XYZ file of C-alpha atoms in Angstrom:
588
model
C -34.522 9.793 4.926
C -30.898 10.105 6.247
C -29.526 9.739 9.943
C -26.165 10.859 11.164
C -24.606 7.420 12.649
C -9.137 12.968 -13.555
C -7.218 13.375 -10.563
C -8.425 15.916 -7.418
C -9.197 19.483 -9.016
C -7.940 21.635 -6.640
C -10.538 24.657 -5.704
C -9.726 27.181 -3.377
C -11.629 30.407 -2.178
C -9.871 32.847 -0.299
C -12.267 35.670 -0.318
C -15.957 34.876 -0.569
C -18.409 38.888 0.028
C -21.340 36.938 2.157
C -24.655 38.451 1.787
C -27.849 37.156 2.653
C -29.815 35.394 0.313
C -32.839 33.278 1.869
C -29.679 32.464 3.957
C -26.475 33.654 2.467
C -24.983 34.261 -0.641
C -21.158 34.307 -1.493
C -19.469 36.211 -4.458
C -15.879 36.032 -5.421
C -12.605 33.907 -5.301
C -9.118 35.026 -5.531
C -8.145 31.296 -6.223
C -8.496 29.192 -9.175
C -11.762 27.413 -9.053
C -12.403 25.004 -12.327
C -14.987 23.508 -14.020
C -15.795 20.414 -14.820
C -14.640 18.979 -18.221
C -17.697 17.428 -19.828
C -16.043 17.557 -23.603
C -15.162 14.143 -23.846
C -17.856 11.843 -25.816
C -21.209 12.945 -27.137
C -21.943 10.336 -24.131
C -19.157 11.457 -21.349
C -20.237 14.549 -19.906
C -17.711 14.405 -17.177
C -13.906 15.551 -16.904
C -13.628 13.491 -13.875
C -12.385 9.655 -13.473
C -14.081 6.333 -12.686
C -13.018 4.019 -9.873
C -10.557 1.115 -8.735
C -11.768 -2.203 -9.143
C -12.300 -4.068 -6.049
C -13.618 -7.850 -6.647
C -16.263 -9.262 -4.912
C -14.642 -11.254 -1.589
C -16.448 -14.346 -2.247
C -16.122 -14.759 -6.454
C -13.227 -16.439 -7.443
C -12.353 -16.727 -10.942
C -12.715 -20.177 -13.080
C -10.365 -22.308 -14.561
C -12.123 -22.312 -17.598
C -12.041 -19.206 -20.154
C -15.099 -17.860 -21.603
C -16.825 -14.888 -22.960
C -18.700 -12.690 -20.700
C -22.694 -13.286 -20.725
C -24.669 -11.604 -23.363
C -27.944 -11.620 -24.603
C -29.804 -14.782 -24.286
C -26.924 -16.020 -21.873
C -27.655 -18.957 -19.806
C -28.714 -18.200 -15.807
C -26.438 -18.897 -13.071
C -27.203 -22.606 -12.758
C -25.949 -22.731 -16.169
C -23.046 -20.474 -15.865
C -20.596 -23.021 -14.190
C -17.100 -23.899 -15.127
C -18.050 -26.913 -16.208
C -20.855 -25.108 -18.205
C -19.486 -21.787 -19.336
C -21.452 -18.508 -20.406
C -21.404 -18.333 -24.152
C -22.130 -15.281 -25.821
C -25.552 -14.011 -27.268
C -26.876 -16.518 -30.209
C -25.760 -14.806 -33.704
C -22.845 -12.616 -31.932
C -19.694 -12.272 -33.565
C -16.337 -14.473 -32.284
C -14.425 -12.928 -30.283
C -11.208 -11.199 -31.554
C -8.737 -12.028 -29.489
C -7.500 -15.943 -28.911
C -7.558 -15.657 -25.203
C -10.600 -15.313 -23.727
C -11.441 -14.170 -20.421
C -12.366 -16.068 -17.183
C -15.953 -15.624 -15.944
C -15.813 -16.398 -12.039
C -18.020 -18.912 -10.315
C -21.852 -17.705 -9.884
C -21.652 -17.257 -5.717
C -24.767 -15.828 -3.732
C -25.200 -11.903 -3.546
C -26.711 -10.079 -0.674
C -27.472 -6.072 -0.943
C -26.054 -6.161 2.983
C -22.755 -7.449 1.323
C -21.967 -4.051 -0.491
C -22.939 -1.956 2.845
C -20.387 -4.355 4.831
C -18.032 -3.855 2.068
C -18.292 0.361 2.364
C -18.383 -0.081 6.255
C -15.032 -2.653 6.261
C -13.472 -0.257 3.791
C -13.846 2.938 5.297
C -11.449 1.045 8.619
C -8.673 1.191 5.884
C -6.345 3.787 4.443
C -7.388 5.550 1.541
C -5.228 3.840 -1.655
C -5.342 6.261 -4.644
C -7.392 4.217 -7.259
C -5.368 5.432 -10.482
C -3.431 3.196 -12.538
C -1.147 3.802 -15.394
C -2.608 2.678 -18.325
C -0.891 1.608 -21.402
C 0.286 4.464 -23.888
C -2.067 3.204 -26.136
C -4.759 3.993 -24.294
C -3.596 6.902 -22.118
C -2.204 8.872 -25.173
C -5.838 9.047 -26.721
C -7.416 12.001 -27.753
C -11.075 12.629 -26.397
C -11.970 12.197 -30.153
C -10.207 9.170 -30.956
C -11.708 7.507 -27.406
C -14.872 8.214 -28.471
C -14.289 5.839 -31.626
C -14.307 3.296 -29.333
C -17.173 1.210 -29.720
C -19.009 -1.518 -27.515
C -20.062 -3.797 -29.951
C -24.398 -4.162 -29.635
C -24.306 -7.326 -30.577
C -22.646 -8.345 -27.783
C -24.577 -6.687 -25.466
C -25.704 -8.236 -21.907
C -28.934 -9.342 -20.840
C -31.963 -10.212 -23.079
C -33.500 -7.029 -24.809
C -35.638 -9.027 -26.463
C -37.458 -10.906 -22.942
C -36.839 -7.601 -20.834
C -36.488 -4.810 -22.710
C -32.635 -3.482 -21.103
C -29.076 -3.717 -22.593
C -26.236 -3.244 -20.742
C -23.112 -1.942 -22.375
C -19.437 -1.424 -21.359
C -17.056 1.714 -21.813
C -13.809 0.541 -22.480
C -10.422 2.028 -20.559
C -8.698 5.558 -21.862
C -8.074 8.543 -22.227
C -9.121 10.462 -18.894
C -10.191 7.281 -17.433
C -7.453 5.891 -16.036
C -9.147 4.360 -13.218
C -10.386 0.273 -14.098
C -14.026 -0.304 -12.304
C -14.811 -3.764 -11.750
C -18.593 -4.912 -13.313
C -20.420 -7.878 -11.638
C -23.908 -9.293 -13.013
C -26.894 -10.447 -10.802
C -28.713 -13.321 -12.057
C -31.254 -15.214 -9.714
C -29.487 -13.765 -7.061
C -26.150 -15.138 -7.950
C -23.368 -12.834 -8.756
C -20.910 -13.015 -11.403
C -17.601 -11.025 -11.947
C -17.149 -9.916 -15.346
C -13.754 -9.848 -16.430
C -11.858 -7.284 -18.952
C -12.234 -8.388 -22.626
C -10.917 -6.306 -25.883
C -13.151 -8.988 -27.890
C -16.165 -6.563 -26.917
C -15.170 -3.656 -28.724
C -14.546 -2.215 -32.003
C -11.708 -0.266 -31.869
C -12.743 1.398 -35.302
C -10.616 4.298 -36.591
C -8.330 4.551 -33.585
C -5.505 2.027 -35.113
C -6.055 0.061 -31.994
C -6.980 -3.698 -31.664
C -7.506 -5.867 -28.571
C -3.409 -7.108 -29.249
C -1.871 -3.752 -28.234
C -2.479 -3.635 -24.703
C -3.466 -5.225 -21.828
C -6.010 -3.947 -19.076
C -8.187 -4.613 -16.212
C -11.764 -3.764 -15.441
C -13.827 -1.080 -17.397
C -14.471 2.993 -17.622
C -18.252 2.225 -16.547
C -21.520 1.270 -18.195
C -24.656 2.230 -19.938
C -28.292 0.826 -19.601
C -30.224 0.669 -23.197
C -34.057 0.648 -23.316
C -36.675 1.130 -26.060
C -38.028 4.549 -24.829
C -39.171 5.503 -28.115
C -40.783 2.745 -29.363
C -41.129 -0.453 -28.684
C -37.977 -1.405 -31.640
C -35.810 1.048 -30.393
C -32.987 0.852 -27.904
C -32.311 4.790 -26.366
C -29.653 5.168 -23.671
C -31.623 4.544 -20.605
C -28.958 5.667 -17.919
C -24.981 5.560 -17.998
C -22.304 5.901 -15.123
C -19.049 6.954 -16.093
C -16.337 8.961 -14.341
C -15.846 9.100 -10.451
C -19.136 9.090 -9.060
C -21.373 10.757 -12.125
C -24.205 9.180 -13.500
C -27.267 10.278 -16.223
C -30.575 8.925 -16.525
C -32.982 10.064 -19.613
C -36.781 9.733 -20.365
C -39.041 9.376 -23.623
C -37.692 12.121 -26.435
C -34.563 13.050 -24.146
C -30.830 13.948 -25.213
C -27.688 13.643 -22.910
C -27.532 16.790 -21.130
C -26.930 17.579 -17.590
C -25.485 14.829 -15.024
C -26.206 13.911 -11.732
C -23.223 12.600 -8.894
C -23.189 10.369 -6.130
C -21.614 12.878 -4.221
C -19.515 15.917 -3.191
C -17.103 16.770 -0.696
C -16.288 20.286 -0.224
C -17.329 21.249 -3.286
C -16.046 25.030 -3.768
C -14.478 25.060 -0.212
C -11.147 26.738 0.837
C -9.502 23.066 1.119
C -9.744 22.067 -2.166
C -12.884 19.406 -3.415
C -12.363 15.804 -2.365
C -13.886 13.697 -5.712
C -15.668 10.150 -4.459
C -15.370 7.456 -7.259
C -17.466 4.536 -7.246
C -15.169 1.638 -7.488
C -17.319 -1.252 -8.589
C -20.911 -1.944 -9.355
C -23.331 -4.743 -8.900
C -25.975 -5.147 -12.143
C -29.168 -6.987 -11.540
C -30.211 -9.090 -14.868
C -33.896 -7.806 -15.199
C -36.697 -10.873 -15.664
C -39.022 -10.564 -18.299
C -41.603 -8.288 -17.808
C -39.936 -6.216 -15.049
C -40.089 -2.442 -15.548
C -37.279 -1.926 -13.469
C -33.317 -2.489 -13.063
C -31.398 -2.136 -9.934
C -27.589 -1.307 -9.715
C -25.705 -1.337 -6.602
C -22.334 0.607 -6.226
C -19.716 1.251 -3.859
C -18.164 4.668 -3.407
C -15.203 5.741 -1.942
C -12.800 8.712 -1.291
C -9.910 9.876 1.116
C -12.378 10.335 3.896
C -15.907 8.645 3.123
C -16.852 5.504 1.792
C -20.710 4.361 0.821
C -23.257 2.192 -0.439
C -25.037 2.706 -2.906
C -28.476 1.212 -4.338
C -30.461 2.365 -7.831
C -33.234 1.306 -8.812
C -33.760 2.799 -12.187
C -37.327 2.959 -13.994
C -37.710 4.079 -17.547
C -40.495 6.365 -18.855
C -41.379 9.396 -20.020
C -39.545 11.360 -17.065
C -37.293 8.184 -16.179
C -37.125 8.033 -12.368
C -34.052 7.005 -10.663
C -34.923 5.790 -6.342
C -31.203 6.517 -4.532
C -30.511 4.719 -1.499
C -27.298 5.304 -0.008
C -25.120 4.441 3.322
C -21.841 6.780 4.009
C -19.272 6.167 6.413
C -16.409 8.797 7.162
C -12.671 7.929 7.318
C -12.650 11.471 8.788
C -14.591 14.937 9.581
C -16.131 16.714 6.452
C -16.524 20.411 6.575
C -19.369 19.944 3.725
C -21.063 17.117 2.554
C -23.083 17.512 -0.625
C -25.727 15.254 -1.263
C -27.949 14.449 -4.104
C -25.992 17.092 -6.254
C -26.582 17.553 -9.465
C -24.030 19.016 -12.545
C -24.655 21.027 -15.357
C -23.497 23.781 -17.872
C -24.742 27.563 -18.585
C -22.606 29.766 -20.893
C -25.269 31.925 -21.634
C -29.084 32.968 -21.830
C -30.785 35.478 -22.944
C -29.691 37.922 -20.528
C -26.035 37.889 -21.216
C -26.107 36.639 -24.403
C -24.261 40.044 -26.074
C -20.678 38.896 -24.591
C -20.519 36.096 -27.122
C -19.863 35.766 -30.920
C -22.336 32.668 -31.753
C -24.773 32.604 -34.224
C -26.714 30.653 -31.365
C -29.259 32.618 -29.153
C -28.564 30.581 -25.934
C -26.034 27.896 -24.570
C -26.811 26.191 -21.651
C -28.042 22.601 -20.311
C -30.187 24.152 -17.740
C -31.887 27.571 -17.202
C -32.507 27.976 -13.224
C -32.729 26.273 -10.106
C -36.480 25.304 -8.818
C -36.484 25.149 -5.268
C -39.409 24.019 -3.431
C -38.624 24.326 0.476
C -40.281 22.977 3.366
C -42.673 26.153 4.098
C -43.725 24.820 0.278
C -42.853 28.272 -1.456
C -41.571 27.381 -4.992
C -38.148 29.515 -5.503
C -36.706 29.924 -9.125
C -33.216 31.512 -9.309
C -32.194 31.775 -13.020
C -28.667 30.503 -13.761
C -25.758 32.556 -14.242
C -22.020 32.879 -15.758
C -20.506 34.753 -13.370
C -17.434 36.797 -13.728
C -16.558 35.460 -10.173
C -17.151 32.346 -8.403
C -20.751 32.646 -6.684
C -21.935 30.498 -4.334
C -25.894 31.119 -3.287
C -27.472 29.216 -0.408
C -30.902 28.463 0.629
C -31.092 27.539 4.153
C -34.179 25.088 4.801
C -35.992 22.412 7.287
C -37.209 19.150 5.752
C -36.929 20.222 1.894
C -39.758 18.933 -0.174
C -37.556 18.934 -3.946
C -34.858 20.905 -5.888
C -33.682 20.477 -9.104
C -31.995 22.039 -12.065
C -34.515 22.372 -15.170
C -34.459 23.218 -18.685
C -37.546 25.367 -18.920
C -36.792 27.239 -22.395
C -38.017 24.240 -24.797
C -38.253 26.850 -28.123
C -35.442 25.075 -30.299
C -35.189 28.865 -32.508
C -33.425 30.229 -29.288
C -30.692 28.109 -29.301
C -30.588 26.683 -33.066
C -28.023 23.749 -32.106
C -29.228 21.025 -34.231
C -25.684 18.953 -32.845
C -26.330 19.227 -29.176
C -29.711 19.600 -28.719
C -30.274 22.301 -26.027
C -34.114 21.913 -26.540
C -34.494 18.408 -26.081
C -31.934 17.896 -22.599
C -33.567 16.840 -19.329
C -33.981 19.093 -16.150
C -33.549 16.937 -13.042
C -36.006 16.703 -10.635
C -34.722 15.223 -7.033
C -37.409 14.473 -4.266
C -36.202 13.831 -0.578
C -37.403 10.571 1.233
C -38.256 11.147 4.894
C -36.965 14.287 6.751
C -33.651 15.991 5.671
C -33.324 17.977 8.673
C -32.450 21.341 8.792
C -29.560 22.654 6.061
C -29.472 24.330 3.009
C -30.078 24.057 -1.303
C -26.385 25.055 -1.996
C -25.561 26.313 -5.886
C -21.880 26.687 -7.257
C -21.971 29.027 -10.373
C -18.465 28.857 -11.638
C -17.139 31.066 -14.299
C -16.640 29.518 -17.960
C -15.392 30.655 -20.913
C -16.421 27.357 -22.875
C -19.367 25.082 -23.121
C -17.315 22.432 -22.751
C -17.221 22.693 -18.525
C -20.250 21.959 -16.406
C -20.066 24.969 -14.246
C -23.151 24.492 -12.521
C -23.598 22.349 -9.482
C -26.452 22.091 -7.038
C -26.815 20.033 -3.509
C -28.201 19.869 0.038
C -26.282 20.520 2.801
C -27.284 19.234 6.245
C -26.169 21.846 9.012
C -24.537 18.528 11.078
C -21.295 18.592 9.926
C -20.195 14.690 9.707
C -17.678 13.268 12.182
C -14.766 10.501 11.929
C -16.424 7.223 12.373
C -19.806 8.399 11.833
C -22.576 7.296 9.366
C -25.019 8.972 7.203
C -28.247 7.249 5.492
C -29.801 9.243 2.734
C -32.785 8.459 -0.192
C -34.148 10.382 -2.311
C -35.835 10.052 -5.981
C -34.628 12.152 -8.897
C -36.606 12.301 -11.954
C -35.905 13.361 -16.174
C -38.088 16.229 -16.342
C -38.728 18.245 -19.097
C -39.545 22.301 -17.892
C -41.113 21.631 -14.225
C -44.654 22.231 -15.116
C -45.918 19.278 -14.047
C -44.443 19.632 -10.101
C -46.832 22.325 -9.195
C -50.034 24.217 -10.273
C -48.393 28.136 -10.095
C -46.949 30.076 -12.824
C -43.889 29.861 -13.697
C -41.268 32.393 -14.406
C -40.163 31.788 -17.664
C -37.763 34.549 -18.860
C -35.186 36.943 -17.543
C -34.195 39.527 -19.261
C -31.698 42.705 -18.354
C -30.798 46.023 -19.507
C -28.764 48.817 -18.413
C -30.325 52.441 -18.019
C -27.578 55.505 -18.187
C -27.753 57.996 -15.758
C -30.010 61.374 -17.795
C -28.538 64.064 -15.503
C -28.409 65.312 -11.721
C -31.943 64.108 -11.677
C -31.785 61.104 -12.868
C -29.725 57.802 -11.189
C -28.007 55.203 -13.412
C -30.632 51.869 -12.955
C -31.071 48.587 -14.082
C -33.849 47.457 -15.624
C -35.216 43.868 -15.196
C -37.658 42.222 -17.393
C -39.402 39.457 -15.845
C -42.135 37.028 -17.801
C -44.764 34.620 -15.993
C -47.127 32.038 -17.825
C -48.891 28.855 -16.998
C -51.846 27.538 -14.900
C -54.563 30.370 -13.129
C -52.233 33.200 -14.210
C -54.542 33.436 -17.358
C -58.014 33.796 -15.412
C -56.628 36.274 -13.668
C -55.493 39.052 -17.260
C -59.230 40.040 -16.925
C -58.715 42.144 -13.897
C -55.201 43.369 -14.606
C -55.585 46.144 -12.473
C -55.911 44.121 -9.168
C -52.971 42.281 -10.410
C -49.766 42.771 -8.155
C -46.182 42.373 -8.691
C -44.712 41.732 -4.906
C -40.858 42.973 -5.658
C -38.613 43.108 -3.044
C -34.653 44.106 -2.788
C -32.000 44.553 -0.168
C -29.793 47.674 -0.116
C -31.636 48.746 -2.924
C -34.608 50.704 -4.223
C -37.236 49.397 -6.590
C -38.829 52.206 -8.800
C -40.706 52.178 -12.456
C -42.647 48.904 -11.630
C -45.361 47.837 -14.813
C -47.366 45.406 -15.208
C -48.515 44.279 -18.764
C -50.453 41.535 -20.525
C -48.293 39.552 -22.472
C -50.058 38.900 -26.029
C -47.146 36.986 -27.720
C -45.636 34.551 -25.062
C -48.685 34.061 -22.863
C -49.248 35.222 -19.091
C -47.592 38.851 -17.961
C -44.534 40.806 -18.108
C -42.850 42.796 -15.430
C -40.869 45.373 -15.045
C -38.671 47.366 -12.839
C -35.577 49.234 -12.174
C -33.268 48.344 -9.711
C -31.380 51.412 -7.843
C -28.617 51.103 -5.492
C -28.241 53.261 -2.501
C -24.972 52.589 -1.923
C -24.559 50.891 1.261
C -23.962 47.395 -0.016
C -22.113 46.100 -3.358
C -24.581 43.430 -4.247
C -28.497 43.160 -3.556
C -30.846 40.085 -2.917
C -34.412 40.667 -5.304
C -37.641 38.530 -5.067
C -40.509 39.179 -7.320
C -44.120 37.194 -7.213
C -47.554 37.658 -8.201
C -50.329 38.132 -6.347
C -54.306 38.429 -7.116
C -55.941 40.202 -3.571
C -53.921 37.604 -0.795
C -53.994 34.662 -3.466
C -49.991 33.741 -4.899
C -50.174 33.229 -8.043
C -46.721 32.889 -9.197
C -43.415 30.752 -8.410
C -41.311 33.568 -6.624
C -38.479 34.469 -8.571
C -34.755 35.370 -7.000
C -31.619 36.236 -7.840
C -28.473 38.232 -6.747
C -26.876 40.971 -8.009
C -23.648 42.593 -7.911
C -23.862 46.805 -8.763
């Protein structure tokens, strides 16, 4: 529930054409509006940076050097100076001949972060970039990629709990240090930088060219596979972005901690979390918590994680924001991901893949419990869409085409990337499901974001509680028992004459659950297709021997009085839905 209490991309929208849209819908920006870089690392989906470090107030360093605590480390009341950490049994030396200071084990309260957020938002803002060493700075995204935490040095026990927890060393884009503290029988430990935990590999770069502080962020490792393995469980790296993946699951799509005027006229304020707080899983626990502290020109937070791994990994957000200042829109719970193109605007590239994208279409399901899918777009123009809502009961951004021959990328995996599922906790109020569709000419920029957007507009000094679950789905079929609306497809029809109107035709396919009871009385079927300042002609309805369920057509007509149109389309047996309803907008 929630109570009111890289460097800044600059976006800017001059002229947005509102229509409504279950709410409103926005097309068009005379400003420069940019994606998000996500071409980094096979693991670093995000253009944007980490955070400053920012020590815990009550660790102070030991006089004693050691190596950071790996697997099979001792626990805190080991971990003293007099006693330091040594590194997992079997690990490699380190590489370096100084080795870093592990601070005193000192007690850790979850209240302490939420002070710490609350305390920092009374202070000015201090930009958290650094200037890193050449070395470092001047890397290419493929050369910082060869960068390498080394496994073996990996903390916590794999073998007692099942996680790993790796670092992500300083570069490139990331110019911004984030300080890493462990948890261990509620104890807390700073971990300090060390090169001695990396291969450098083919860079040219050892641990004696530069020095640094803190880290780029870190990744949780878990055998979701099998019980040998160790799959990438859940990183967080760059300003406030994070991942989490399930059983079978590639890096795809990203979640955030959160957005300030994302898309607005002002430009988008980018949060960074700053430093995080691990907790060392016992043996036998199923689940690992990380806490993190966020902050930006005019909020600060508090965040808590508690990550569980799975099939559809779950991820349980708690979070505490206070504001340095108003915010015209908060985004919360947003979610970022790419679409270059499906198979309804696929002609306008030359790839010998069918589709490009991480996700398909936004699944709404809003607090009257209709289930709303818009399919995803590249627009030629920024296009914002909004859903305007009371006590939301999900939304998410899913991958729902799973058929690996329509996008034949055996590198990235299209097929195989998660949708992401989030579920509010408690009542969100009234507001809206807001989705940024941002034009991009390369898969390389996650165009896509989606958030909520409480209608209370923050003020200076105020405070904001929010929780909410998301989940590593695979298509959405398991969040409801309707059909869903699987394809979209689009063609133009030329005007024949005086008699006969230019059109658009749309191409619509449903499948899943009742919707295949119901082919034996096709007749008594019904498409429910609706459209503003438009007519709706030609409508047929057709079994749908090859792909499952029905297929539905229509042509869409404008009568002039508007440029754009608002279209819904459902099915319907007698008074009975059958059928997510399907939306989108579009521009004549």
């Amino acid at each position: 529930m929630y109570r009111f209490q890289k460097r800044v991309t600059s976006v800017s929208v001059h002229a947005l054409l509102a229509v409504a849209l279950a709410g409103f819908l926005t097309f068009g920006a005379s400003g420069p509006v940019h994606a998000q870089d996500s071409s980094t690392t096979t693991e670093t989906s995000s253009g944007e940076q980490p955070a400053v470090p920012v020590q815990a107030e009550t660790a102070s360093p030991a006089a004693e050097s050691t190596e950071p605590a790996a697997d099979g480390a001792q626990t805190p009341a080991d971990n003293s100076a007099e006693n330091p950490v040594q590194p997992a049994e079997g690990a490699a030396a380190p590489e370096t001949a100084e080795k870093p200071a592990v601070s005193v084990p000192v007690a850790f309260d979850p209240a302490q972060v939420i002070e710490r957020a609350r305390n920092l938002a009374k202070q000015p803002f201090e930009n958290p970039h650094r200037e890193l060493p050449e070395a470092l700075a001047n890397l290419s995204s493929d050369n910082y990629a060869k960068i390498r935490f080394k496994s073996e040095k990996a903390f916590f026990s794999q073998a007692n709990s099942g996680f790993a927890l790796d670092l992500y060393h300083p570069g490139n884009m990331y110019d911004v240090p984030v300080a890493i503290n462990l948890i261990r029988e509620g104890q807390v430990q700073a971990v300090p930088y060390s090169a001695g935990l990396f291969d450098f590999g083919e860079t040219g770069l050892s641990g004696n060219d530069f020095s640094t502080q803190g880290y780029a962020g870190f990744r949780l490792r878990y055998p979701l596979g099998n019980v040998a393995g160790s799959d990438e469980l859940a990183t967080f790296l760059g300003a406030s972005y994070f991942r989490i993946q399930g059983r079978d699951q590639v890096a795809g799509q990203m979640a955030r901690g959160l957005t300030i005027d994302l898309a607005g006229p002002s430009g988008e304020e980018i949060p960074v979390f700053r430093e995080f707080w691990i907790v060392a899983p016992k043996e036998g626990e199923r689940t690992i918590t990380v806490f993190a502290l966020l902050d930006s020109v005019r909020v600060t937070g508090a965040y808590r994680f508690d990550i569980r791994p799975g099939d559809n990994s779950k991820v349980d957000v708690s979070s505490t924001l206070f504001f340095r200042d108003r915010v015209e829109k908060i985004g919360l719970a947003p979610l970022n991901s790419m679409f270059l193109y499906g198979e309804q605007k696929r002609r306008r590239y030359d790839d010998y893949r069918g589709e490009v994208h991480s996700s398909d279409g936004l699944l709404i399901n809003n607090g009257k419990n209709e289930w709303l899918w818009r399919p995803l777009d590249n627009p030629a123009n920024l296009q914002i869409s909004s859903f305007l809502d009371e006590n939301p009961r999900g939304f998410g951004l899913l991958q729902r085409d799973r058929n690996f021959d329509h996008y034949q990328d055996l590198d990235t995996r299209f097929d195989q990337q998660p949708g992401y599922w989030v579920t509010p906790k408690g009542d969100w109020g009234k507001g809206h499901v807001e989705l940024v569709e941002i034009p991009s000419p390369s898969e390389s920029n996650d165009n896509i974001v989606a958030f909520w957007v409480p209608q209370n507009k923050p003020e200076a000094g105020s405070e904001l509680t929010v929780e909410y679950q998301i989940a590593a789905t695979q298509d959405g079929s398991d969040l409801h028992k309707l059909s869903q609306a699987t394809d979209t497809r689009i063609m133009h029809i030329p005007s024949g004459g005086d008699d006969a109107q230019a059109a658009t035709r749309f191409i619509l396919n449903f499948a899943g659950e009742e919707l295949e009871y119901y082919l034996s009385d096709l007749d008594n079927l019904q498409a429910n297709i609706s459209a503003s300042n438009a007519e709706i002609r030609n409508i047929r309805l057709m079994k749908d021997p090859e792909n499952g369920g029905v297929r539905v057509m229509f042509d869409l007509i404008g009568t002039g009085e508007a440029q754009s149109s608002n279209l819904r389309a459902f099915l319907q047996y007698d008074d009975r839905v059958l059928s997510e309803t399907w939306t989108m907008p579009w521009v004549f």
